Amino acid sequence: NVRAWQRVNRRFKTSLDGKPVPDSNEEYLLYQTLVGVWPVTEPGAEEHARLVTRVQDYMNKALKEAKLHTSWIQPDEPYDRAVREFIARVLDAAQDSEFLGSFREFQLRVARAGMLNSLSQVVLKAASPGVPDLYQGNETWCLHLVDPDNRRPVDFASLRASLGTLLSDAARDRRALVAELRGSPENGRIKLYVTATSL
């Protein structure tokens, strides 16, 4: 998949000093990042625009901290701009994107496996000796980047309301609730339920 994406997206690269920007390792990091952060359900226009900005900010931080082509102390503005523009072009939802179609198909398969893996980790954390390490706000699917997303406030009211609904639904008919959660894992309620039940 990655080689095909690189071929399709080659036209969006900028040449600086005779070299394509971003380089192949940075482009690979971009695809890895997109797989991990892409919303479970197709994003609307506003969410898509926010996603592009978040990924641009994350890649800017990652590239500056790698210190290969740019850094915080010696920023290379043309390089930084070329990477931002590459990300914007690759993720332009307005175009008929061969990349986005192929990427989304791949990402959906990975997301399904990721959800199952996440639920397994919740159970392992709760059942293993010691105090389980649960991050506030991660009781449902957490598709946050280390930065800038780590500064987002946690919506405790929403989590509390969702947990209350889950617990009352479970008290009424646990089998029906579990069937519902298994049928629509995308909304993240299944992780909250598994977390609460495991604890």
Short mmCIF file of C-alpha atoms in Angstrom, two decimals:
data_model
loop_
_atom_site.label_atom_id
_atom_site.label_comp_id
_atom_site.label_asym_id
_atom_site.label_seq_id
_atom_site.Cartn_x
_atom_site.Cartn_y
_atom_site.Cartn_z
CA ASN A 1 0.00 0.00 0.00
CA VAL A 2 2.69 2.51 0.99
CA ARG A 3 4.57 2.17 -2.32
CA ALA A 4 1.35 2.75 -4.24
CA TRP A 5 0.53 5.79 -2.09
CA GLN A 6 4.02 7.18 -2.65
CA ARG A 7 3.61 6.82 -6.41
CA VAL A 8 0.19 8.50 -6.40
CA ASN A 9 1.31 11.36 -4.13
CA ARG A 10 4.69 12.01 -5.76
CA ARG A 11 3.10 14.85 -7.78
CA PHE A 12 2.34 16.77 -4.57
CA LYS A 13 5.98 16.99 -3.46
CA THR A 14 8.08 20.14 -3.73
CA SER A 15 11.67 19.97 -4.93
CA LEU A 16 14.18 21.84 -2.77
CA ASP A 17 17.85 21.75 -3.70
CA GLY A 18 17.05 18.99 -6.16
CA LYS A 19 15.48 16.73 -3.51
CA PRO A 20 11.78 15.91 -3.02
CA VAL A 21 10.10 17.15 0.15
CA PRO A 22 9.09 15.39 2.32
CA ASP A 23 11.70 12.64 2.15
CA SER A 24 10.58 9.00 2.05
CA ASN A 25 10.95 8.43 5.82
CA GLU A 26 8.90 11.52 6.62
CA GLU A 27 6.25 10.48 4.11
CA TYR A 28 6.12 7.03 5.71
CA LEU A 29 5.68 8.66 9.13
CA LEU A 30 2.79 10.67 7.70
CA TYR A 31 0.99 7.52 6.54
CA GLN A 32 1.57 5.81 9.90
CA THR A 33 0.21 8.88 11.67
CA LEU A 34 -2.88 9.01 9.46
CA VAL A 35 -3.69 5.35 10.13
CA GLY A 36 -3.52 5.95 13.87
CA VAL A 37 -5.44 9.22 14.04
CA TRP A 38 -8.08 8.89 11.29
CA PRO A 39 -11.62 8.99 12.74
CA VAL A 40 -13.44 5.66 12.96
CA THR A 41 -16.39 7.14 11.05
CA GLU A 42 -15.89 9.29 7.95
CA PRO A 43 -15.20 12.88 9.07
CA GLY A 44 -17.41 15.76 7.98
CA ALA A 45 -15.92 18.85 6.31
CA GLU A 46 -15.13 20.69 9.57
CA GLU A 47 -13.66 17.64 11.27
CA HIS A 48 -11.61 16.89 8.15
CA ALA A 49 -10.20 20.44 8.12
CA ARG A 50 -9.27 20.15 11.83
CA LEU A 51 -7.66 16.77 11.15
CA VAL A 52 -5.47 18.26 8.40
CA THR A 53 -4.29 21.03 10.75
CA ARG A 54 -3.62 18.59 13.59
CA VAL A 55 -1.55 16.33 11.33
CA GLN A 56 0.37 19.31 9.95
CA ASP A 57 1.14 20.50 13.50
CA TYR A 58 2.19 17.02 14.58
CA MET A 59 4.46 16.51 11.57
CA ASN A 60 6.02 19.94 12.11
CA LYS A 61 6.89 18.97 15.68
CA ALA A 62 8.15 15.51 14.69
CA LEU A 63 10.38 16.83 11.90
CA LYS A 64 11.81 19.61 14.00
CA GLU A 65 12.62 17.19 16.80
CA ALA A 66 14.21 14.74 14.35
CA LYS A 67 16.64 17.59 13.42
CA LEU A 68 17.42 16.17 9.97
CA HIS A 69 16.09 18.90 7.67
CA THR A 70 14.76 21.45 10.13
CA SER A 71 14.77 22.05 13.88
CA TRP A 72 13.41 24.38 16.53
CA ILE A 73 16.78 26.14 16.81
CA GLN A 74 17.48 26.27 13.05
CA PRO A 75 14.12 26.12 11.30
CA ASP A 76 14.10 25.69 7.53
CA GLU A 77 10.99 27.65 6.60
CA PRO A 78 10.82 26.54 2.94
CA TYR A 79 11.13 22.89 4.05
CA ASP A 80 8.49 23.28 6.77
CA ARG A 81 6.14 25.00 4.31
CA ALA A 82 6.68 22.29 1.67
CA VAL A 83 5.74 19.56 4.17
CA ARG A 84 2.60 21.45 5.27
CA GLU A 85 1.58 21.92 1.64
CA PHE A 86 2.22 18.25 0.85
CA ILE A 87 -0.07 17.18 3.70
CA ALA A 88 -2.77 19.63 2.61
CA ARG A 89 -2.64 18.39 -0.99
CA VAL A 90 -2.61 14.70 -0.06
CA LEU A 91 -5.61 15.16 2.23
CA ASP A 92 -7.59 17.49 -0.03
CA ALA A 93 -11.06 15.96 0.15
CA ALA A 94 -12.32 18.24 -2.62
CA GLN A 95 -10.35 16.37 -5.27
CA ASP A 96 -11.16 12.91 -6.58
CA SER A 97 -8.36 11.35 -4.58
CA GLU A 98 -7.09 7.94 -5.52
CA PHE A 99 -5.00 8.05 -2.35
CA LEU A 100 -7.85 8.83 0.06
CA GLY A 101 -10.00 6.01 -1.36
CA SER A 102 -7.20 3.45 -1.04
CA PHE A 103 -6.11 4.78 2.34
CA ARG A 104 -9.63 4.71 3.81
CA GLU A 105 -10.14 1.10 2.72
CA PHE A 106 -6.85 0.07 4.38
CA GLN A 107 -7.48 2.18 7.49
CA LEU A 108 -10.90 0.62 8.10
CA ARG A 109 -9.34 -2.86 8.26
CA VAL A 110 -6.65 -1.67 10.66
CA ALA A 111 -9.18 0.24 12.79
CA ARG A 112 -11.30 -2.88 13.33
CA ALA A 113 -8.24 -4.82 14.53
CA GLY A 114 -7.20 -1.83 16.63
CA MET A 115 -10.56 -1.74 18.40
CA LEU A 116 -10.30 -5.42 19.33
CA ASN A 117 -6.71 -4.91 20.50
CA SER A 118 -7.77 -1.93 22.61
CA LEU A 119 -10.53 -3.92 24.31
CA SER A 120 -8.06 -6.74 25.04
CA GLN A 121 -5.66 -4.24 26.62
CA VAL A 122 -8.42 -2.85 28.84
CA VAL A 123 -9.21 -6.33 30.18
CA LEU A 124 -5.51 -7.17 30.65
CA LYS A 125 -4.88 -3.92 32.53
CA ALA A 126 -7.85 -4.48 34.83
CA ALA A 127 -7.10 -8.18 35.45
CA SER A 128 -3.32 -7.92 35.93
CA PRO A 129 -1.77 -7.43 39.37
CA GLY A 130 -1.43 -3.82 40.51
CA VAL A 131 -3.40 -0.67 39.83
CA PRO A 132 -4.58 -0.37 36.21
CA ASP A 133 -3.14 2.63 34.37
CA LEU A 134 -6.17 4.38 32.88
CA TYR A 135 -5.80 7.79 31.28
CA GLN A 136 -8.65 10.21 31.92
CA GLY A 137 -10.59 10.80 28.73
CA ASN A 138 -9.43 7.57 27.10
CA GLU A 139 -12.38 5.52 28.30
CA THR A 140 -13.70 5.55 24.73
CA TRP A 141 -11.64 5.41 21.51
CA CYS A 142 -8.77 7.85 21.77
CA LEU A 143 -7.32 8.90 18.43
CA HIS A 144 -5.22 11.73 19.80
CA LEU A 145 -1.75 12.72 18.75
CA VAL A 146 0.88 13.28 21.42
CA ASP A 147 1.02 16.94 20.48
CA PRO A 148 -1.00 19.13 20.13
CA ASP A 149 -3.86 16.88 21.28
CA ASN A 150 -2.44 16.14 24.72
CA ARG A 151 -3.67 19.54 25.89
CA ARG A 152 -7.32 18.91 25.02
CA PRO A 153 -9.75 19.11 27.95
CA VAL A 154 -11.57 15.92 28.95
CA ASP A 155 -15.37 16.03 28.54
CA PHE A 156 -16.19 14.44 31.90
CA ALA A 157 -19.89 15.34 31.72
CA SER A 158 -20.34 13.45 28.47
CA LEU A 159 -18.42 10.41 29.75
CA ARG A 160 -20.46 10.41 32.99
CA ALA A 161 -23.74 10.59 31.07
CA SER A 162 -22.68 7.82 28.69
CA LEU A 163 -21.59 5.59 31.58
CA GLY A 164 -24.89 6.18 33.38
CA THR A 165 -26.85 5.17 30.29
CA LEU A 166 -24.69 2.06 29.81
CA LEU A 167 -25.14 0.94 33.41
CA SER A 168 -28.91 1.42 33.35
CA ASP A 169 -29.16 -0.40 29.98
CA ALA A 170 -27.05 -3.25 31.39
CA ALA A 171 -29.28 -3.52 34.47
CA ARG A 172 -32.34 -3.73 32.22
CA ASP A 173 -31.02 -6.23 29.61
CA ARG A 174 -27.29 -6.98 29.54
CA ARG A 175 -27.47 -9.34 26.54
CA ALA A 176 -29.28 -6.78 24.40
CA LEU A 177 -26.78 -4.09 25.39
CA VAL A 178 -23.77 -6.27 24.55
CA ALA A 179 -25.30 -7.16 21.17
CA GLU A 180 -25.86 -3.47 20.47
CA LEU A 181 -22.31 -2.53 21.48
CA ARG A 182 -20.80 -5.31 19.36
CA GLY A 183 -22.90 -4.19 16.41
CA SER A 184 -21.70 -0.58 16.52
CA PRO A 185 -18.23 -0.45 18.10
CA GLU A 186 -17.33 2.73 16.20
CA ASN A 187 -18.98 5.05 18.74
CA GLY A 188 -16.59 3.90 21.52
CA ARG A 189 -19.30 2.99 24.04
CA ILE A 190 -18.09 -0.61 23.98
CA LYS A 191 -14.70 0.42 25.39
CA LEU A 192 -16.34 2.43 28.15
CA TYR A 193 -18.55 -0.53 29.01
CA VAL A 194 -15.65 -3.01 29.02
CA THR A 195 -13.62 -0.61 31.19
CA ALA A 196 -16.44 -0.17 33.75
CA THR A 197 -17.31 -3.88 33.81
CA SER A 198 -13.67 -4.98 34.13
CA LEU A 199 -13.06 -2.62 37.02
#
